[in-house]
Coordinates of C-alpha atoms and ligand atoms in Angstrom, one line a residue:
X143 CA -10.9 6.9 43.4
X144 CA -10.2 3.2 44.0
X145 CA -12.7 2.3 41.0
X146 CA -10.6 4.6 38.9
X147 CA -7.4 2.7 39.8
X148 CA -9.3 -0.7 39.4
X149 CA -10.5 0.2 36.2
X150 CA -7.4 1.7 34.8
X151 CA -6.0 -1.9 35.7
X152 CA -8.3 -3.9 34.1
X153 CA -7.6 -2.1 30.9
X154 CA -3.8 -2.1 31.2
X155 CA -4.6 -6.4 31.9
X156 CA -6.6 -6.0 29.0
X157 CA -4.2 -4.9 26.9
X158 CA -1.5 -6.1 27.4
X159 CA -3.5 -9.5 26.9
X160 CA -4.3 -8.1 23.2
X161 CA -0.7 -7.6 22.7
X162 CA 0.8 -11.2 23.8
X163 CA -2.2 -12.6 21.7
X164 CA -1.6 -10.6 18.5
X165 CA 2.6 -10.9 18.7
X166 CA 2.2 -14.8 19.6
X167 CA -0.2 -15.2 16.7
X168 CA 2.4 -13.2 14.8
X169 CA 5.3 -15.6 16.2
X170 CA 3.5 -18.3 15.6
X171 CA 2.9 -17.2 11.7
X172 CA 6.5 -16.5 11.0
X173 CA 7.6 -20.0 12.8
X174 CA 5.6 -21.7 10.6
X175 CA 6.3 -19.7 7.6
X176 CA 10.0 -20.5 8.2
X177 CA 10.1 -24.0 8.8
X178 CA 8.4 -24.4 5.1
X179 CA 10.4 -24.6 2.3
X180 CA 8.5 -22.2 0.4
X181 CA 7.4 -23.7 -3.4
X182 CA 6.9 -21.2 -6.1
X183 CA 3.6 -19.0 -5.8
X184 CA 1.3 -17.1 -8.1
X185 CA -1.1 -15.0 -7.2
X186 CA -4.2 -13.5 -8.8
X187 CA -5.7 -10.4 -8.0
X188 CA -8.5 -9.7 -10.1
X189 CA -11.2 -6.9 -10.4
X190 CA -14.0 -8.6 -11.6
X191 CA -17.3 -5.9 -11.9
X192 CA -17.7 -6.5 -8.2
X193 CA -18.1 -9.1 -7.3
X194 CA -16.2 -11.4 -4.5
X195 CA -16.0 -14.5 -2.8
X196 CA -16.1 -15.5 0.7
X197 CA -12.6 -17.7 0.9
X198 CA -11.3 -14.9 -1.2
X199 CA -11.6 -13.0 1.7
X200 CA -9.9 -14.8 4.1
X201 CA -7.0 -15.2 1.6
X202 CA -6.5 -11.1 1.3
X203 CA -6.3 -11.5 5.2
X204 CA -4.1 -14.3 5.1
X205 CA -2.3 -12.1 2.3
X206 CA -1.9 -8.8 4.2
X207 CA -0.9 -11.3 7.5
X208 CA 2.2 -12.7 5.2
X209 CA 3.1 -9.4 3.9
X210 CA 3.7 -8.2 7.6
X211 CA 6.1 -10.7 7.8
X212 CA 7.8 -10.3 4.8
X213 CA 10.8 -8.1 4.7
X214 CA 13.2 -8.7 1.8
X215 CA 15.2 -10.9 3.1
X216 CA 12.7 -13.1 4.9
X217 CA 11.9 -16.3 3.0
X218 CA 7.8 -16.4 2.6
X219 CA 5.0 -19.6 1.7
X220 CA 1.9 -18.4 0.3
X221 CA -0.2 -19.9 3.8
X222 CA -1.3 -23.1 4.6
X223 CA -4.4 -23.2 2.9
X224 CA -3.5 -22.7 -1.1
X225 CA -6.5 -22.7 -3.5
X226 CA -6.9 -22.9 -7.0
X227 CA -8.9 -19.2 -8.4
X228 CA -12.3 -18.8 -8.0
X229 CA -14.3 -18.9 -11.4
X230 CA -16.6 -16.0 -11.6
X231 CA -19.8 -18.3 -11.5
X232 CA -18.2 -18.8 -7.9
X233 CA -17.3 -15.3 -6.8
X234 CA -19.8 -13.7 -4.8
X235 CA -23.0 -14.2 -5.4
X236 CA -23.7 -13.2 -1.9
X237 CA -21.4 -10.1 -1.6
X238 CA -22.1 -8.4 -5.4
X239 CA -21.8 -5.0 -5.3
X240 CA -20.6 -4.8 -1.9
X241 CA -16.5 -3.9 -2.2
X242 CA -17.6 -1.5 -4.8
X243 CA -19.9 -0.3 -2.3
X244 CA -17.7 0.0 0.8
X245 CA -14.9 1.1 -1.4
X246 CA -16.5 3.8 -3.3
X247 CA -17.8 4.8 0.8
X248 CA -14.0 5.1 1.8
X249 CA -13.1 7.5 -1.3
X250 CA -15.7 9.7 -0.1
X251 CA -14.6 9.8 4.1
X252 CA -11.2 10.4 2.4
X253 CA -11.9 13.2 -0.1
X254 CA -14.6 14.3 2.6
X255 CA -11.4 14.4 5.1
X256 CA -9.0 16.1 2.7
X257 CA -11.2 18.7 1.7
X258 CA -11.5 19.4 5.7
X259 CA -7.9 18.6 6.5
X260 CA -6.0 19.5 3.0
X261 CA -3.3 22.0 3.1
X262 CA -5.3 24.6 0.9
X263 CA -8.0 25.1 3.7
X264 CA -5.7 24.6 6.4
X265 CA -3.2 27.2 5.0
X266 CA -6.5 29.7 5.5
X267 CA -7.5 29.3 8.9
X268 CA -7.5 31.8 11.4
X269 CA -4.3 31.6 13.6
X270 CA -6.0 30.4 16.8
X271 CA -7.8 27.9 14.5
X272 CA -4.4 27.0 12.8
X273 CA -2.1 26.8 16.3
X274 CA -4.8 24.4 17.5
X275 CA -4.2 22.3 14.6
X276 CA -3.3 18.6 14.4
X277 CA -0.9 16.6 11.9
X278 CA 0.5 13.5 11.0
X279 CA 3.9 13.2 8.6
X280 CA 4.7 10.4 6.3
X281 CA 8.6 10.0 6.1
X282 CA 10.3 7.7 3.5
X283 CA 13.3 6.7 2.3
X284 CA 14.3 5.3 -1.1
X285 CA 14.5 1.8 0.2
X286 CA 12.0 -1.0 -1.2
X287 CA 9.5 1.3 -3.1
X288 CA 6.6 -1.6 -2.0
X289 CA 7.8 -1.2 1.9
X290 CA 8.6 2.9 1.3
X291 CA 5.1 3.6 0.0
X292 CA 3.4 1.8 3.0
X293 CA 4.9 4.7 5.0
X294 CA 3.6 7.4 3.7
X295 CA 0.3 5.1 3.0
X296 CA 0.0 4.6 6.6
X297 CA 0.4 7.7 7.5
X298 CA -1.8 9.2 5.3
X299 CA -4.7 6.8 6.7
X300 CA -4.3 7.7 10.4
X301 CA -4.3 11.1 8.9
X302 CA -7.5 10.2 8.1
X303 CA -8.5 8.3 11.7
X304 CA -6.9 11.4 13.8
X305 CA -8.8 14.3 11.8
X306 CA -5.2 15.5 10.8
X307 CA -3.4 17.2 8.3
X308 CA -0.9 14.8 6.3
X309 CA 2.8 16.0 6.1
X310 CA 4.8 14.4 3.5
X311 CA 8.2 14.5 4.8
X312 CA 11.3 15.6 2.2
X313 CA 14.9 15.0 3.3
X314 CA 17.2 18.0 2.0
X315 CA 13.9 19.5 -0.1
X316 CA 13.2 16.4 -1.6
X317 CA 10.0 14.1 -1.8
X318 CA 10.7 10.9 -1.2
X319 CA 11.2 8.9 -5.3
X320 CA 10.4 13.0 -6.1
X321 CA 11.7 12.1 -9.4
X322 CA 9.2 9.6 -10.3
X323 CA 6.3 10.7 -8.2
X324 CA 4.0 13.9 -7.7
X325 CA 2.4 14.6 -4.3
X326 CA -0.8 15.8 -4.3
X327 CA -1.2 19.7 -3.1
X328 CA -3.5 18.4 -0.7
X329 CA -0.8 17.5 1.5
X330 CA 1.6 19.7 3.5
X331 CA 5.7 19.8 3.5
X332 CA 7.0 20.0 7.1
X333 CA 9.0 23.5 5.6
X334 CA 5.7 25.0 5.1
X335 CA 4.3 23.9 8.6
X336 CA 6.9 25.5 10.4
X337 CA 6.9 28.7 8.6
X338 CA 3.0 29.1 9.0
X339 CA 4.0 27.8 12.6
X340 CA 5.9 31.3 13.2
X341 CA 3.6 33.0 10.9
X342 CA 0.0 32.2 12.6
X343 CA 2.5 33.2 16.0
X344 CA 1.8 29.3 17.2
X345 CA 4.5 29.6 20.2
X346 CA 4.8 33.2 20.6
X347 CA 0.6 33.9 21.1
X348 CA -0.5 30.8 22.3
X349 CA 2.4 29.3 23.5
X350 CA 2.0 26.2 21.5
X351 CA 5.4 24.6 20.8
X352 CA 6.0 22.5 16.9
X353 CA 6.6 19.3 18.8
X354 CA 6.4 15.6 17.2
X355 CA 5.6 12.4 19.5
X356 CA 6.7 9.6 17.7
X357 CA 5.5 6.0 18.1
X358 CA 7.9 3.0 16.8
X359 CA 5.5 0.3 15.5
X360 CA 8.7 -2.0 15.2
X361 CA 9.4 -2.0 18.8
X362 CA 6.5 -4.1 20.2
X363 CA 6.9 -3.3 23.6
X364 CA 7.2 0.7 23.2
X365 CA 4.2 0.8 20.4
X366 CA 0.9 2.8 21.5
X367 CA -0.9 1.1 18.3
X368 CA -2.9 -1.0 21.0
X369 CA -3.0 0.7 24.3
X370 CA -2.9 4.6 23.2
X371 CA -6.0 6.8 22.5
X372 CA -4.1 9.1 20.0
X373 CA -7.1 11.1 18.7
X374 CA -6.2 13.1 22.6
X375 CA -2.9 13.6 21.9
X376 CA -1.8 16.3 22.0
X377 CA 1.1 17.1 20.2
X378 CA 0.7 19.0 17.0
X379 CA 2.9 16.4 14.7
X380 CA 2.2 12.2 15.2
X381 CA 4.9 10.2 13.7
X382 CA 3.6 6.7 13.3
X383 CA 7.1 5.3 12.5
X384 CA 8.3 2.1 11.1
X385 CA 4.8 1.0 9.1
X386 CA 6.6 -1.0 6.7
X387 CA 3.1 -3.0 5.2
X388 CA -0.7 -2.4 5.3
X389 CA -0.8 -4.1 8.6
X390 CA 0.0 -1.4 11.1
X391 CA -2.7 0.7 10.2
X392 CA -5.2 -1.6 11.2
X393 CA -3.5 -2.3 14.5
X394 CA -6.0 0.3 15.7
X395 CA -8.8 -2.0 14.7
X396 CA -7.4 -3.9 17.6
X397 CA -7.0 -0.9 20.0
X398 CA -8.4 -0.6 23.4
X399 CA -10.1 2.8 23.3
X400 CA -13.6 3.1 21.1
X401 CA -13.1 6.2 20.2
X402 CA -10.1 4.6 18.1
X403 CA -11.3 1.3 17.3
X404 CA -14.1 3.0 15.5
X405 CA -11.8 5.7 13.7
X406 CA -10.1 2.6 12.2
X407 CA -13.1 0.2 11.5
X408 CA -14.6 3.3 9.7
X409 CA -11.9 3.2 7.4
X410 CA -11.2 -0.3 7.1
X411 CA -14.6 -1.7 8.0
X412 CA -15.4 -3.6 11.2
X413 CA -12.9 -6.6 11.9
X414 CA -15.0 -9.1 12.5
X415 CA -17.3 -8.3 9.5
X416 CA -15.1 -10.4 6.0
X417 CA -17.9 -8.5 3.9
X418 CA -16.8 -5.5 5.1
X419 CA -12.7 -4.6 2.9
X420 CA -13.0 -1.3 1.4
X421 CA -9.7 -0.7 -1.2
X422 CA -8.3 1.8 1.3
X423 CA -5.3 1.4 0.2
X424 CA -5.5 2.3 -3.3
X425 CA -8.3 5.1 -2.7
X426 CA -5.3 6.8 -0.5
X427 CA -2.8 6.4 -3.8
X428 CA -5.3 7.7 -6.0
X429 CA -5.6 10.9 -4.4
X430 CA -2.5 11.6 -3.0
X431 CA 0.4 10.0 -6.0
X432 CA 0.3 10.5 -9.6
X433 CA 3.5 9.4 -11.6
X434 CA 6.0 12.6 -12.9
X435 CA 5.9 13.7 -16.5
X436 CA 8.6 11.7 -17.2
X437 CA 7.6 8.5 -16.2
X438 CA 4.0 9.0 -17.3
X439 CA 5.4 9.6 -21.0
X440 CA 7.2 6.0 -20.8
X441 CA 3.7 4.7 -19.6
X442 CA 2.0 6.3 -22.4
X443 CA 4.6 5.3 -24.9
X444 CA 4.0 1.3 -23.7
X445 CA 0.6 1.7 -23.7
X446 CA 0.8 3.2 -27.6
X447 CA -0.2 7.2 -27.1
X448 CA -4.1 7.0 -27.3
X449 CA -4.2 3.0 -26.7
X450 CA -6.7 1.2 -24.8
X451 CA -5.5 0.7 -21.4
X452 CA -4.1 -2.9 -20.8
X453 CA -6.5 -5.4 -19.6
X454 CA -4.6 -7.8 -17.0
X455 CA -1.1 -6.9 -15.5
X456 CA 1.5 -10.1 -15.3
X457 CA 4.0 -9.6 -12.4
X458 CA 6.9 -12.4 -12.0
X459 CA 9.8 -11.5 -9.3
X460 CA 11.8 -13.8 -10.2
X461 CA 15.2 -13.5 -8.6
X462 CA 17.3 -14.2 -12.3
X463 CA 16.2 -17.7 -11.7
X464 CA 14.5 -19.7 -14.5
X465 CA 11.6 -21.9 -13.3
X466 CA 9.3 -23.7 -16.1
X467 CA 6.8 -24.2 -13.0
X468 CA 6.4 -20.9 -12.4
X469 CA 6.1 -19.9 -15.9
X470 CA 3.7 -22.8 -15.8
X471 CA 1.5 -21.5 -12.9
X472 CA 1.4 -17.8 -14.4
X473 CA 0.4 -18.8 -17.7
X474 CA -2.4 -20.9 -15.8
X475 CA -3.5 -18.2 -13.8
X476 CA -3.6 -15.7 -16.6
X477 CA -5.4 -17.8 -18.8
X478 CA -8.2 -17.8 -16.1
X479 CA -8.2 -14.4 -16.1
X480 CA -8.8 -13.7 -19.8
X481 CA -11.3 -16.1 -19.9
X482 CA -12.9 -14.6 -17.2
X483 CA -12.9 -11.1 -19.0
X484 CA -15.8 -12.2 -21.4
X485 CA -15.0 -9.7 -23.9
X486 CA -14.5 -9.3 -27.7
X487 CA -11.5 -7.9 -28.3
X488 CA -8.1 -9.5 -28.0
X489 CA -7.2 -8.9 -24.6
X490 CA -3.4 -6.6 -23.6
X491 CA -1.7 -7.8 -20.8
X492 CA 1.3 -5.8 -19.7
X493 CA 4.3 -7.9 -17.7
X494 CA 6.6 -6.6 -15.7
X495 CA 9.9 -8.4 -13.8
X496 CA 13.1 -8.6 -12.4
X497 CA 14.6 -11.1 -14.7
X498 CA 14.5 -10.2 -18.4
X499 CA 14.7 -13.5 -19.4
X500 CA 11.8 -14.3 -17.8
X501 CA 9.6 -11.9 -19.9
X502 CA 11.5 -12.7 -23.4
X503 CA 10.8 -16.5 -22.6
X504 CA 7.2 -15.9 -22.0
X505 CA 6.2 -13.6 -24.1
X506 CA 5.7 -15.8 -27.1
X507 CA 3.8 -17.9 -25.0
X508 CA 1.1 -15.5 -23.7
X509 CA 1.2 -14.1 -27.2
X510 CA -1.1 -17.0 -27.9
X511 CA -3.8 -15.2 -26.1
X512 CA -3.1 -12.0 -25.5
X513 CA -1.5 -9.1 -27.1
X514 CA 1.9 -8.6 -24.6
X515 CA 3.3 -4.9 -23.6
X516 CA 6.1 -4.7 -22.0
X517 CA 8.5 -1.5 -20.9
X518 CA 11.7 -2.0 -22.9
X519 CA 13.3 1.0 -21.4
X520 CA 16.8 0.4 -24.1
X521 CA 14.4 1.3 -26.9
X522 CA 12.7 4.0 -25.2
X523 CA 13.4 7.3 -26.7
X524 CA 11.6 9.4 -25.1
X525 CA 12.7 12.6 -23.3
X526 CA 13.4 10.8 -19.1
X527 CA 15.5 13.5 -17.4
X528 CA 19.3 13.1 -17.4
X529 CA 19.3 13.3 -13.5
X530 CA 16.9 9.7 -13.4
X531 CA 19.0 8.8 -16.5
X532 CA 22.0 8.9 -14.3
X533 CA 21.5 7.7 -11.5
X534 CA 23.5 4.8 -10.9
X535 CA 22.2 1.2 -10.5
X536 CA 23.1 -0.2 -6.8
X537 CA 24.7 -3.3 -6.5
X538 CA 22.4 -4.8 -4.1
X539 CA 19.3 -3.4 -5.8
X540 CA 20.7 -5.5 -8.8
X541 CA 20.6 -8.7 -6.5
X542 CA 17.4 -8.2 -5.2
X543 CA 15.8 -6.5 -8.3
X544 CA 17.1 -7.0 -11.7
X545 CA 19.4 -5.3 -14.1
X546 CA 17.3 -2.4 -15.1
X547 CA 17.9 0.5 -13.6
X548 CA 15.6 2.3 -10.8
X549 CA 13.2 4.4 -12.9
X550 CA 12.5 1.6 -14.9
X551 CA 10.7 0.4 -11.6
X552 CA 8.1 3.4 -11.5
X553 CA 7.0 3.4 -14.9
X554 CA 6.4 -0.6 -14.6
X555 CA 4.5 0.2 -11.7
X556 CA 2.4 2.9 -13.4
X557 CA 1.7 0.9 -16.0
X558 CA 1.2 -2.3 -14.5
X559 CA -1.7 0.0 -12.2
X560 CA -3.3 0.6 -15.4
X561 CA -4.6 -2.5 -15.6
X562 CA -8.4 -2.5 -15.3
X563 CA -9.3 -6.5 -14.4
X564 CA -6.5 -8.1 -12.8
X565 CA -3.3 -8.5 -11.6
X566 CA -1.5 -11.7 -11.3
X567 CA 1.2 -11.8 -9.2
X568 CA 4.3 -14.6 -8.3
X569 CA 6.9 -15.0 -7.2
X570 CA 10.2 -17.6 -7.4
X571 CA 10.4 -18.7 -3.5
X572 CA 10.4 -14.8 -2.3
X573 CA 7.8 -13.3 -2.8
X574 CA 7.7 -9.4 -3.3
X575 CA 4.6 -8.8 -1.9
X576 CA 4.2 -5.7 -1.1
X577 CA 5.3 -3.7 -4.4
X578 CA 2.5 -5.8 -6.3
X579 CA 0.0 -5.2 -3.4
X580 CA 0.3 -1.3 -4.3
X581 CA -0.1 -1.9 -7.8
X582 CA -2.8 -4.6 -7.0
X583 CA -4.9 -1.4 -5.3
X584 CA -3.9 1.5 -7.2
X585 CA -5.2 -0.7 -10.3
X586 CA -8.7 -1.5 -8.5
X587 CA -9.0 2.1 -7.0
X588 CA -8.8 3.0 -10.5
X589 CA -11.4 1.1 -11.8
X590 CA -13.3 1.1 -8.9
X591 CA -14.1 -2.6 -9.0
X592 CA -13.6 -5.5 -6.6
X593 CA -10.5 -7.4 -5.9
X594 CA -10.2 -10.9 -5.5
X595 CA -7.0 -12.6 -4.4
X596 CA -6.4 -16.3 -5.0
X597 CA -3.3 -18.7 -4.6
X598 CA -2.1 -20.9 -7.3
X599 CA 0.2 -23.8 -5.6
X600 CA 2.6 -24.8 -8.0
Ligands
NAG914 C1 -12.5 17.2 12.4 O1 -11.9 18.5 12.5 C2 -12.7 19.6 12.1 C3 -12.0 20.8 12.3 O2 -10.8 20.8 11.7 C4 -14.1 19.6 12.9 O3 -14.9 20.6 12.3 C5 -14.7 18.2 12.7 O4 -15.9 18.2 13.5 C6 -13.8 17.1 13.1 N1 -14.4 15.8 12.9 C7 -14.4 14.8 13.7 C8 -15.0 13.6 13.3 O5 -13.8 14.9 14.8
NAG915 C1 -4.0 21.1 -6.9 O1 -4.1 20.0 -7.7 C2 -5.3 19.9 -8.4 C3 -5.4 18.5 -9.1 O2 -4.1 18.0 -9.4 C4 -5.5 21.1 -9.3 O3 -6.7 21.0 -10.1 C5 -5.5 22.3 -8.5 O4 -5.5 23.4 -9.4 C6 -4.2 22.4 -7.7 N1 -4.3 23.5 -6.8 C7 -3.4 24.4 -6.6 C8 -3.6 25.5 -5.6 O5 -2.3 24.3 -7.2
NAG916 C1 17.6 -19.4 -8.0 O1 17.0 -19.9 -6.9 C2 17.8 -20.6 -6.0 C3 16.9 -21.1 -4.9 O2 15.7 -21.6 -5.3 C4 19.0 -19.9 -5.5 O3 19.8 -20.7 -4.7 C5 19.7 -19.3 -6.6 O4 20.7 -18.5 -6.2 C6 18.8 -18.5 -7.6 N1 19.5 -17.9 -8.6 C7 20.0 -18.5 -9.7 C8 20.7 -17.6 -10.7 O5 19.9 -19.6 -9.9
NAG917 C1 5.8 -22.0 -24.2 O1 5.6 -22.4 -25.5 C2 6.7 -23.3 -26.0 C3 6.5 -23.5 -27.5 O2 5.2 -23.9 -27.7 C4 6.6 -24.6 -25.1 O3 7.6 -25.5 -25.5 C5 6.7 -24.2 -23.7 O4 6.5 -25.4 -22.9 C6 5.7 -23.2 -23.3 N1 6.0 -22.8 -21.9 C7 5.1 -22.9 -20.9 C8 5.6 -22.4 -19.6 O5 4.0 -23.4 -21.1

């Protein structure tokens, strides 16, 4: 009995030790991000046939650190370290084949876990099967779509780590961006839950009631990320809430219990191994959003119905302002990139931003190298639903992201995840992280190939 209390404490010191280390290194980072004036930053992501380097590595860490930091309004710096990109002669001699490896592992746990978990063998089971059931909902709102997404990303992957059903939650019947994006029937809506709930006689026969424990990953202090083994809970609905970024997923990486740490490391590969960064990410967009009709029939239209798809996607946020440097440092970056394609035809870059000017002035520029497609949604004819159509453009969105209206937003990103090589990405002093992460991984998922990230200082 006392060894059971001793030992409970020592795991308690334990963790709470884990927490002050991982929200003082987290203190720590934001400190220094905002004493630094942040210059302008670009960033390359490119898929390059597999192949990766080893500081690449450590700069998608340093990445997915930053982006957990980086809220809207919080003014960002690329990290301390800034590198110029890696050549291909220097990617990864040592690590070939090994993302595509780990990554093309990952879409098979998760296909492996949705053909268990998915809603169409789920709806099946026997109702003392189906009353013993576990899920996990993904709830959204049509904030940031970059910050939105990671919700419902998040949930989807401790969906994964919990052997659970995925919810998508709907507010008033309707998906989260419904109007831009399909769901995949894999997943369930909490409506259906609760009527197969009374159906399967859940409460009534086995006296199970629908109830949801919810954790609040932005409360630090109330969080279970760390100290909570929550493949025994028992609730039948987990709400993991408050995920804004791809960081609190792999809290559990970090949690005390084996029986979680290796739920998570399965997915995301051990911690301490760099080799080890499957796309999770991306393989979870791939399976569970496509875009709607509408938007996909702007993507196709860009793309030039029965095009090749584009090459390498351009992606400035540039806040309306007008920086030569930045222009500078993309053009740099992209250049790299083509040359680093090696093929014979003249490469198509798509670019996407916030600031219109931006793309008209460097479009004649990267027409140089590249053939340049771009979504000019006033020209667009095509048939986009009046009830998108409509919708009216938000003051403050305009601030934050440009003058075209919302939908405009989905079929950039679409298209800009069409990409199959690269994606460079920057950013004029805030960087907007987390909505060219997505496309970043949905791009690489698609063409199952590597992804290496690299800073450009400017
Ligand atoms: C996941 O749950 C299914 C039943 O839904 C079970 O058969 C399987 O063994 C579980 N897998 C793990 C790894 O717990
Ligand atoms: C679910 O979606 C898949 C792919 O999108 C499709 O092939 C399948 O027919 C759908 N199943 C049902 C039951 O609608
Ligand atoms: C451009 O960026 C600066 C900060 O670098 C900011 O003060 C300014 O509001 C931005 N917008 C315009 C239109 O210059
Ligand atoms: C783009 O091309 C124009 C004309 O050649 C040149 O003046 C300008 O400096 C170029 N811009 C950048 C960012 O290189």
């Amino acid at each position: 009995m006392r060894y059971g209390i001793s030992r409970r404490k020592r795991a308690l010191l334990r963790c709470l030790f884990i927490l002050f280390a991982a929200f003082t290194f987290i203190t720590r980072l934001m400190l220094t991000l905002r004493s630094l004036d942040a210059p302008p930053t670009t960033i390359t992501t490119t898929s390059n046939g597999a192949m990766l380097d080893l500081p690449a590595q450590l700069e998608l860490l340093d990445l997915k650190r930053v982006a957990f930091l980086s809220s809207a309004e919080t003014p960002i710096q690329a990290g301390p370290k800034t590198k110029n990109c890696a050549t291909v002669e220097e990617m990864g001699k040592v690590f070939r084949g090994r993302i595509l490896k780990d990554s093309l592992r990952v879409r098979k746990l998760i296909q492996t876990h949705f053909s268990i978990n998915g809603a169409p063998r789920i709806r099946e089971l026997p109702p003392e099967q189906f009353c013993r059931h576990g899920f996990v909902i993904g709830k959204a709102s049509e904030a940031g779509f970059g910050n939105e997404m990671y919700k419902l990303l998040t949930a989807a992957a401790l969906s994964v780590m919990l052997n659970r059903s995925l919810i998508i939650g709907q507010t008033r019947g309707k998906y989260p961006f419904g109007d831009y994006i399909l769901y995949s029937n894999l997943t369930f809506t909490l409506r259906e839950v609760k009527h197969l709930w009374r159906q399967n006689g859940c409460l009534k026969k086995y006296g199970r009631h629908l109830v949801m424990r919810i954790d609040d990953f932005e409360k630090p202090t109330k969080t279970n990320a760390l100290c909570g083994n929550w493949r025994k809970w028992p609730q039948p609905i987990i709400w993991y809430q408050g995920t804004t970024d791809a960081v609190a997923a792999q809290f559990f990486l970090k949690n005390v219990h084996p029986d979680m740490r290796n739920a998570a490391s399965e997915l995301f590969g051990k911690p301490e191994s760099l080799q080890s960064q499957p796309n999770v990410f991306g393989e979870l967009m791939r399976i569970l959003i496509s875009p709607s009709r509408d938007v996909e029939e702007a993507v196709n239209w860009v793309i030039g119905n029965g095009g090749r798809d584009p090459d390498i996607t351009l992606h400035m946020r540039m806040l309306m302002n007008r920086s030569v440097r930045a222009a500078q440092a993309a053009l740099n970056c992209l250049k790299r990139a083509i040359r680093n394609l090696q093929q014979g035809s003249r490469p198509r870059v798509v670019v996407i931003s916030d600031t219109p000017s931006f793309i008209k002035g460097i479009t004649p520029n990267i027409s140089e190298v590249a053939e340049v497609l771009h979504f000019d949604y006033e020209s667009f004819r095509g048939k986009v639903s009046d009830d998108i159509k409509s919708l009216p453009s938000l003051e403050f969105r305009v601030k934050d992201w440009g003058p075209a209206p919302r939908w405009v937003a989905f079929v950039d990103f679409f298209l800009a995840s069409r990409a199959k090589h690269a994606v460079v990405s920057g950013a004029h002093r805030r960087v907007g992280t987390t909505y060219a992460q997505l496309i970043a991984a949905l791009a690489a998922a698609d063409s199952i190939a590597s992804r290496v990230i690299c800073w450009q200082k400017v």
